[in-house]
Coordinates of C-alpha atoms in Angstrom, one line a residue:
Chain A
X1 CA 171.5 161.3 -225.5
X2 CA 169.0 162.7 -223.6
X3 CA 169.1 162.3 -219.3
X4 CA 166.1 162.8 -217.3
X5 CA 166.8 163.4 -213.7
X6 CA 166.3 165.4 -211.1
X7 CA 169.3 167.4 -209.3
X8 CA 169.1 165.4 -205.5
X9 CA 167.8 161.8 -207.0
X10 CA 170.9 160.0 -206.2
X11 CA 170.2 157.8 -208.6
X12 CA 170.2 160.7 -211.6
X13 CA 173.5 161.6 -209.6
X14 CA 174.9 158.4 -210.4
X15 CA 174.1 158.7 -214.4
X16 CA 175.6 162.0 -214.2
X17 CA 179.0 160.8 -212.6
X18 CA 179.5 158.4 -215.1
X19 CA 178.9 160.6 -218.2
X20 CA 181.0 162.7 -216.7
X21 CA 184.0 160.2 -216.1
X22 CA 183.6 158.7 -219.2
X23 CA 183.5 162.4 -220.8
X24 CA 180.3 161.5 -222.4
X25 CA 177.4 164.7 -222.6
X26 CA 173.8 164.3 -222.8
X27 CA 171.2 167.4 -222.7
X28 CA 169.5 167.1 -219.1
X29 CA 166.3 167.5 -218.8
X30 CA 164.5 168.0 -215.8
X31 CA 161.8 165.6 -213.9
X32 CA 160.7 167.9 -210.8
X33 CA 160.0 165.1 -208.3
X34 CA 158.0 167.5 -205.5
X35 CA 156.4 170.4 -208.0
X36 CA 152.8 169.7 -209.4
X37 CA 152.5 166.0 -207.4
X38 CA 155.8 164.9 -208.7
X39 CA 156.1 165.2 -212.8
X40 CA 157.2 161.5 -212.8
X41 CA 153.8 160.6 -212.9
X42 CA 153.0 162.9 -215.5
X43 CA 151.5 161.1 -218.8
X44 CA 154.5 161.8 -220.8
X45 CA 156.9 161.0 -218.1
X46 CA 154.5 157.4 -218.3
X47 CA 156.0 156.5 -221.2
X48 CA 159.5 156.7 -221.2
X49 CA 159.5 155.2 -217.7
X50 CA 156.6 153.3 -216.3
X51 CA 158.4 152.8 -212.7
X52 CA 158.1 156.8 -212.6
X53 CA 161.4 157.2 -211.1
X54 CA 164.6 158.8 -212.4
X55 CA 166.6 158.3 -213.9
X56 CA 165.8 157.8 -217.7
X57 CA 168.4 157.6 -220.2
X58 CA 167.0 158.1 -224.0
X59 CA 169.7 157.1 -226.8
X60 CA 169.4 156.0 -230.2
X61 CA 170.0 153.6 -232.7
X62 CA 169.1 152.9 -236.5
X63 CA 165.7 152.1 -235.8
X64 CA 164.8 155.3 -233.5
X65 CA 164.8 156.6 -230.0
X66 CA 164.7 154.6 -227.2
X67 CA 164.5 154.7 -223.6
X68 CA 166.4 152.9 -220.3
X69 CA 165.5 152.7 -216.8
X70 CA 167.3 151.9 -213.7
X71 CA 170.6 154.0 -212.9
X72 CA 173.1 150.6 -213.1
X73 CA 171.8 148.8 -216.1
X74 CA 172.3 152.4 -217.5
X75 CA 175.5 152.7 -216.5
X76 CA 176.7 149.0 -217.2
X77 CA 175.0 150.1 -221.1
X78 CA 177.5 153.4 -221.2
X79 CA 179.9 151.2 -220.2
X80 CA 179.5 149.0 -223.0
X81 CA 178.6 151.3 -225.4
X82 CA 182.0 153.7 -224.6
X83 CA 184.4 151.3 -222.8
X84 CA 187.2 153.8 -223.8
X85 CA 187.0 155.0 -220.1
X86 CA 186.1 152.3 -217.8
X87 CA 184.3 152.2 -214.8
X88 CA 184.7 148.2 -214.0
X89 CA 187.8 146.5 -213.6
X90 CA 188.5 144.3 -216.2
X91 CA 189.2 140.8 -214.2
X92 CA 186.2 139.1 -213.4
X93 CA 186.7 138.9 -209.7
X94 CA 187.2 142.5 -209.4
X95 CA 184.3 143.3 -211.6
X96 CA 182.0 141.5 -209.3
X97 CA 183.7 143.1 -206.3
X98 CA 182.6 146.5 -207.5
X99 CA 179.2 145.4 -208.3
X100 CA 178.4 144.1 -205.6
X101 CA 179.8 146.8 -203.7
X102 CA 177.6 149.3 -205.8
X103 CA 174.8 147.0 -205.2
X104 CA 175.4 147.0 -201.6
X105 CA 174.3 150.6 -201.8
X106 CA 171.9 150.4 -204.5
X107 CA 170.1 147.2 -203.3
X108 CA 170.6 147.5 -199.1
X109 CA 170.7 151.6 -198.5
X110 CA 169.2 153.7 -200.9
X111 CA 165.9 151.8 -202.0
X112 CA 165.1 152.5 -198.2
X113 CA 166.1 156.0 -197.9
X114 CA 164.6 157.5 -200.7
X115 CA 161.7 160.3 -200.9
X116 CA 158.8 158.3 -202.4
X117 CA 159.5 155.4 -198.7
X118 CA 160.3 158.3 -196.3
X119 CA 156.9 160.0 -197.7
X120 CA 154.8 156.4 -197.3
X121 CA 156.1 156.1 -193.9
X122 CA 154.8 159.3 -192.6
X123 CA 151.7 159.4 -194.6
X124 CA 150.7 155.9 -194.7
X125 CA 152.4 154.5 -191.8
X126 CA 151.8 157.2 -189.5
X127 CA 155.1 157.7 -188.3
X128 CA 157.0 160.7 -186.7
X129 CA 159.7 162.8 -187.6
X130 CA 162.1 161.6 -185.0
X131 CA 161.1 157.9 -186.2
X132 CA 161.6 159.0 -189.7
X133 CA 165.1 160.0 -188.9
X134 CA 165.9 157.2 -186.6
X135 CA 165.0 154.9 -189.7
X136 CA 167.1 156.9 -192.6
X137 CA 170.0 156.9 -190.1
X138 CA 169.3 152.8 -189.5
X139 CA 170.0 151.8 -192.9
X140 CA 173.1 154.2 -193.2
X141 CA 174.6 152.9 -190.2
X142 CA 173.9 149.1 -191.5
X143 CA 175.2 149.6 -194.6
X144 CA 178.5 152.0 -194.1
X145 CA 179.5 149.6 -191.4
X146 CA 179.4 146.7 -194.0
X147 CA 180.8 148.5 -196.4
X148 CA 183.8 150.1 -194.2
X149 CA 184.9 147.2 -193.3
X150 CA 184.9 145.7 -197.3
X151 CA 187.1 149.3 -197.9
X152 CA 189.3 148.3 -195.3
X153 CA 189.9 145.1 -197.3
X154 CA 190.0 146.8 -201.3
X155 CA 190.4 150.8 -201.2
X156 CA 193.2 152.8 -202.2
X157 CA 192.4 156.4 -203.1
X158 CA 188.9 155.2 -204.0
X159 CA 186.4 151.8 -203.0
X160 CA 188.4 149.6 -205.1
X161 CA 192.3 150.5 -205.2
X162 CA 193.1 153.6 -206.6
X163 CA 191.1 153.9 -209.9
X164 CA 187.5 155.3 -209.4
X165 CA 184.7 152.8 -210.2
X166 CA 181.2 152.2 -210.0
X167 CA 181.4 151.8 -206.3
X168 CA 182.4 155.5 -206.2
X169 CA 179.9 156.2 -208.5
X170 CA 177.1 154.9 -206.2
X171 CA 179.1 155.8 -202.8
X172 CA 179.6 159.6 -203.5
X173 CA 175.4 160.5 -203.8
X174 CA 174.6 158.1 -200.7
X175 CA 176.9 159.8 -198.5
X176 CA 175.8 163.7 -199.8
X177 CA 172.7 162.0 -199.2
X178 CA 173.6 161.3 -195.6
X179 CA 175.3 164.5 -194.7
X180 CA 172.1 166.2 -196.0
X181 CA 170.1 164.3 -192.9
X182 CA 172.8 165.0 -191.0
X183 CA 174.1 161.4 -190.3
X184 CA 177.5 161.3 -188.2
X185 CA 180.0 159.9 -190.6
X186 CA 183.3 159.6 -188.3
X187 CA 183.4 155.9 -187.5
X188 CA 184.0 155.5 -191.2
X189 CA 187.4 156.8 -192.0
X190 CA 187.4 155.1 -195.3
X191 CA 184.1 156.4 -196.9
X192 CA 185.2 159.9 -195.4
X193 CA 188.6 159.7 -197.2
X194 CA 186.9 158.2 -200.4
X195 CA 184.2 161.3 -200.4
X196 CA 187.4 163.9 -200.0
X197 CA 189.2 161.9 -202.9
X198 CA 186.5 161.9 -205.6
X199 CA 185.4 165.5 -204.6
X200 CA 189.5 166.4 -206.1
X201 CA 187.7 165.3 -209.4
X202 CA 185.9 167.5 -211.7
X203 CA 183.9 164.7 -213.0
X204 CA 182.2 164.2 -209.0
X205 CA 181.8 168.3 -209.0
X206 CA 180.3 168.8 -211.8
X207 CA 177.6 166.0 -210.9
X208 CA 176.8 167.6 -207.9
X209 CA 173.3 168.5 -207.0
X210 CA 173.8 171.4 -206.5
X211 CA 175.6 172.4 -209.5
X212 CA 172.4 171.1 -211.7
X213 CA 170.1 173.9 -213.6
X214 CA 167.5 172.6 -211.8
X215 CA 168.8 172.8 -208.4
X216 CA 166.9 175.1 -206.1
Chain B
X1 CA 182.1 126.6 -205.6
X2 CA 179.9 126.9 -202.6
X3 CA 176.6 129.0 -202.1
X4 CA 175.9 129.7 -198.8
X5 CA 172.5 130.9 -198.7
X6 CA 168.7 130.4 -197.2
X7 CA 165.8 128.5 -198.6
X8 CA 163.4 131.3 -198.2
X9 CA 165.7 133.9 -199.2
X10 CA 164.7 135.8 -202.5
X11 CA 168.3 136.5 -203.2
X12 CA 169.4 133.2 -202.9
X13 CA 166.3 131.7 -205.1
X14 CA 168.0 134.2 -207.9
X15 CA 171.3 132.5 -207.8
X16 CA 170.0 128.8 -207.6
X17 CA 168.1 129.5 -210.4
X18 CA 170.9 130.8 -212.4
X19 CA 173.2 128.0 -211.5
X20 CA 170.4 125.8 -212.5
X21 CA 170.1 127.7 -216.0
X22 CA 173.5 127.6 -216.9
X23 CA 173.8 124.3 -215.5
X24 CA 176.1 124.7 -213.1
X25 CA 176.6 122.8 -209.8
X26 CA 178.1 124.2 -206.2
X27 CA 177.7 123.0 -203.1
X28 CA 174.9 124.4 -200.8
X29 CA 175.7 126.0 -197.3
X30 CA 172.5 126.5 -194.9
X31 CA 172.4 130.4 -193.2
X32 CA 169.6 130.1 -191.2
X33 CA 168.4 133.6 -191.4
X34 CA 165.6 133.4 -188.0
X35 CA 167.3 130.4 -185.8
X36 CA 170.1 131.4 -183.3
X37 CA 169.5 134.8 -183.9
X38 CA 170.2 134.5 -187.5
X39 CA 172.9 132.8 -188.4
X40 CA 174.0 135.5 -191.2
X41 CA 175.6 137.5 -188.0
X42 CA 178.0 135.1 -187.0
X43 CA 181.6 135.5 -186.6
X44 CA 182.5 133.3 -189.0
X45 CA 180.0 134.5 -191.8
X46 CA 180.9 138.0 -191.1
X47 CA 184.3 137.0 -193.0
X48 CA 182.6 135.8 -196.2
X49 CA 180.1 138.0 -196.2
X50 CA 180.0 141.7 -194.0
X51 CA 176.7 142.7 -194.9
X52 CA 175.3 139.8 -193.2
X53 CA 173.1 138.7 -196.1
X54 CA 172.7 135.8 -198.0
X55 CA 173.8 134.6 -200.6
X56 CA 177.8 134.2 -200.6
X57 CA 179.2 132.8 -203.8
X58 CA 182.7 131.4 -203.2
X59 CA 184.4 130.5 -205.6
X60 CA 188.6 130.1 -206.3
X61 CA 191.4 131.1 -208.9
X62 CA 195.0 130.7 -209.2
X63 CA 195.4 132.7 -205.9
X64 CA 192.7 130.9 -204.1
X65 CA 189.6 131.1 -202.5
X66 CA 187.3 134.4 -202.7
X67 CA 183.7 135.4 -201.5
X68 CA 181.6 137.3 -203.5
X69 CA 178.3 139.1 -202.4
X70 CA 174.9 140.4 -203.8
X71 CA 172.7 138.3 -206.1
X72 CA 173.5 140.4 -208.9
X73 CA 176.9 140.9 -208.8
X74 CA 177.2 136.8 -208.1
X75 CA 175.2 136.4 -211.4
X76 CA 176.8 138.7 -213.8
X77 CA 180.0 136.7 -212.4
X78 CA 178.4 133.6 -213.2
X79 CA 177.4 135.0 -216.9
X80 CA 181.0 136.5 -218.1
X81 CA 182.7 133.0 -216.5
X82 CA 180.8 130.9 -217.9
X83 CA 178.3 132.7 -220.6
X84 CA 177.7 129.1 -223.2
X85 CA 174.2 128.9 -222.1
X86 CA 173.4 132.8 -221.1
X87 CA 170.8 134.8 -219.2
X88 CA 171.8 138.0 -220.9
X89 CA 170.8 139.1 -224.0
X90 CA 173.9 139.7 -226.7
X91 CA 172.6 143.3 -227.8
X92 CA 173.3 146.4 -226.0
X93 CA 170.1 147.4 -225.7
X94 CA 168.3 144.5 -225.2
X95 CA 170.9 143.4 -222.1
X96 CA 169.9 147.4 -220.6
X97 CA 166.3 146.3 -220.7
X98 CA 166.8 143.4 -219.3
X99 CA 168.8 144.5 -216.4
X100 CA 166.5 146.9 -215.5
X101 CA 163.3 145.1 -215.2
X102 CA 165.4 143.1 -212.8
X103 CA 167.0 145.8 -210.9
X104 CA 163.6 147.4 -211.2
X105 CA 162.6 144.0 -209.2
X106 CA 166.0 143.5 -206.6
X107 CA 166.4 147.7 -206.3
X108 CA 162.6 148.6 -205.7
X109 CA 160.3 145.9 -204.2
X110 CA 163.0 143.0 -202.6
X111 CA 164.7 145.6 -200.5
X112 CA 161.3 147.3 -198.9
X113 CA 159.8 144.0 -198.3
X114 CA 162.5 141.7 -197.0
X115 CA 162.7 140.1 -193.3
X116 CA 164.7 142.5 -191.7
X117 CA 163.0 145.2 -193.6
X118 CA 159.8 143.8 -191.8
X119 CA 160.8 143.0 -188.9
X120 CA 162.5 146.7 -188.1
X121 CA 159.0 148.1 -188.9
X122 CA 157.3 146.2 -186.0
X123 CA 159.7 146.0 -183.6
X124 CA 161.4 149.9 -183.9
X125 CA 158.6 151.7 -186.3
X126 CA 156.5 150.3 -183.7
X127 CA 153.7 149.2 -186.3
X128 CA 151.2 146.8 -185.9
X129 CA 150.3 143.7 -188.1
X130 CA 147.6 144.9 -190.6
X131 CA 150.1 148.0 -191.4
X132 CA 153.1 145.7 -191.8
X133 CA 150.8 144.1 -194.9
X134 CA 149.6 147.3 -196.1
X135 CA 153.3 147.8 -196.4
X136 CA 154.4 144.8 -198.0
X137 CA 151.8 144.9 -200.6
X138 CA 151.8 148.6 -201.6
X139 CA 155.7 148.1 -203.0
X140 CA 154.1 144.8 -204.6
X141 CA 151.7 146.7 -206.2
X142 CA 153.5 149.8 -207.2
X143 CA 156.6 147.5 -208.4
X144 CA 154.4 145.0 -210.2
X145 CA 151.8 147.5 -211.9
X146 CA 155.2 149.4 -213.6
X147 CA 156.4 146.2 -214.1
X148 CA 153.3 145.0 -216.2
X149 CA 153.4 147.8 -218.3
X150 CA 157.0 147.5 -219.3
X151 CA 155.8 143.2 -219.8
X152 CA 152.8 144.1 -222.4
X153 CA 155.8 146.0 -224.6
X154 CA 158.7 143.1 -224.0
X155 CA 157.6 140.0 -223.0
X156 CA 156.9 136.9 -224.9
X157 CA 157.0 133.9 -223.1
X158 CA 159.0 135.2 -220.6
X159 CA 160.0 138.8 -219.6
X160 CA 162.2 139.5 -222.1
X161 CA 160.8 137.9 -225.6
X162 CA 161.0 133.8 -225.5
X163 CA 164.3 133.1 -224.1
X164 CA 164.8 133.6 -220.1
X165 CA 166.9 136.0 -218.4
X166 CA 168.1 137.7 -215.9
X167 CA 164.5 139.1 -215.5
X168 CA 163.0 136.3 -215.3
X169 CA 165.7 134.9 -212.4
X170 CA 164.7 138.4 -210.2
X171 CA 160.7 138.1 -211.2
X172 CA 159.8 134.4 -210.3
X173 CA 161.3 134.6 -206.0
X174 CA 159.7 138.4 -205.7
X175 CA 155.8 136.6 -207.2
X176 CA 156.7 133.4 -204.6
X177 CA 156.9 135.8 -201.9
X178 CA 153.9 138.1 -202.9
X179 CA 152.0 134.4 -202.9
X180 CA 153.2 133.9 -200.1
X181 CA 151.7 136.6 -198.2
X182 CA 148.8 136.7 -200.2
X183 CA 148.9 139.8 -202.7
X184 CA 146.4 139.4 -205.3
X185 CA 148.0 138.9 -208.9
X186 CA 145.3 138.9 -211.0
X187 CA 145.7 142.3 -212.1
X188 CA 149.1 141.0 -213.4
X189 CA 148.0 138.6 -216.3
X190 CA 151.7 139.0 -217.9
X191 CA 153.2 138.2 -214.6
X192 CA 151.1 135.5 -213.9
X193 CA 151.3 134.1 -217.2
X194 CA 155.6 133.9 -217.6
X195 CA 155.3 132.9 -213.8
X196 CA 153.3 129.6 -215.0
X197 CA 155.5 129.3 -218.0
X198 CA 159.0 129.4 -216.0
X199 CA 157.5 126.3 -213.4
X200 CA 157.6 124.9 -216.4
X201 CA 161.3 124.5 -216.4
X202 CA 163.4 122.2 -214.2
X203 CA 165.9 125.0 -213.2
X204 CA 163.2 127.0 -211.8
X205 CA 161.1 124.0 -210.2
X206 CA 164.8 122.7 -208.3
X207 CA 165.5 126.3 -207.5
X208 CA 162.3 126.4 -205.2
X209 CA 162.6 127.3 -201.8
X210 CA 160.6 123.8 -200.5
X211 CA 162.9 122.1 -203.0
X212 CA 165.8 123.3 -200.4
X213 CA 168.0 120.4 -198.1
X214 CA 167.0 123.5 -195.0
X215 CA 163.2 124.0 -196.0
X216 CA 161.1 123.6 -192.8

């Protein structure tokens, strides 16, 4: 398998968590996101993902190569694919309790926070820094306080009890994502304690940013 | 079961339709998302539901009653419980592409162009009308040209080949509310085309927002 991503796309952070959970390699390859315009628009990029975003998964079958977009249904195919290791509970309940705790972050925080919206808002928008910042902190605040007060309901060691899911898999990156802008975490003990907990696993170090080849 | 949702809400729309699909009936609960300062913050919806959004699936098991959140989640639920008539594809790959035109869909345009999405621009961003449209059709645009592209390689006549899916379910409430603030889809001929195919279909015509007991 072959991962395109880029070392902070929180969504190539994601891909990379669960490879590494489910003890699954793939040769990374690099999509700069800022050098030369952003290579995801590049021509060849084009092809393998038309959204130019990361990340993209390519994986093959007997007929060929072929490539996925989209950071869950990526990791809902691995999970498929190598349920050995599981990310999703198995009970149907809990499953959707997970997902839509992962999509609480993946649908309601991160699509708002991310470079390509905070770039349109200056440029296009004509917004100022402090307003940038006031509206990447916003949709933190909005959607940690939701989601504290599901934790304080499901977590153990993790989101959901004490096995690390996909909601850790999505949490982890948003809140390095946060710290990065310097958003005050304290009034949520529970995604503070879950951050310290998956950090005590190599599979959440190794997926770091800043422990990509492309990092810089 | 019991869906609490909105007539004009594009999340809801997704899980009326899937009901609809797979044929099943619940009983729907009005959150007026605008009156009494949106409804969706009330004390007694912030049990079922802490992100204040719509919709809320409820359903109940051996143990009880239990709330379940986020479109996506709520329909994946819906798919493994009950998967006779399904809006998944069976194959691994297929059911990856499939879920990522649609989180391409409810991760990249729904979340930049929803009502509190909007309505933070004007009143915090401090943004005046014309921008706000700018806005809400540039993530139209960007989502729907990458989305085309992806539709000249899969589609048939629907998103995926000529069964509907989970694509379809995310496509058809993101093009009502491009209509409705009048983005121009002719440069979408694939779009426009499985649009026209699925009002075909009685699940998709019932699932309308002016179909809803709450439309005004």
């Amino acid at each position: 398998m072959k991962l395109y991503g880029y070392w902070r796309s929180s969504a190539a952070y994601r891909v990379r968590i669960a490879l590494n959970l489910k003890q699954l390699s793939a040769d990374h390859i690099s999509v700069h996101l800022v050098n030369n315009g952003g290579e995801q628009h590049s021509e060849s990029y084009h092809h393998l993902n038309p959204q130019h975003l990361v990340p993209t998964l390519v994986d093959s079958n007997e007929l060929g190569e072929f490539s996925l977009n989209q950071s869950l249904a990526i990791i809902e195919y691995l999970e498929e694919k190598y349920p050995k290791i599981n990310v999703l509970p198995t009970n149907l309940e809990d499953k959707a309790v997970v997902r839509g705790m992962a999509q609480a972050i993946a649908c309601e925080i991160h699509p708002l926070d991310n470079l390509r919206v905070l770039q349109y808002l200056v440029k296009e928008m004509g917004i100022d820094e402090g307003q940038k910042m006031q509206w990447y902190a916003h949709w933190i605040h909005l959607g940690f306080s939701a989601l504290e007060t599901q934790l304080e309901r499901y977590a153990g060691e993790y989101c959901f009890g004490n096995k690390v899911t996909l909601a850790d898999i999505c949490l982890i990156p948003q809140v390095y994502n946060a710290k990065r802008f310097n958003v005050p975490l304290a009034a949520y003990p529970n995604i503070v304690r879950i951050w310290e907990n998956c950090h005590q696993l190599d599979a959440f170090i190794q997926a770091a940013p800043e422990q990509q080849a492309d990092a810089s």
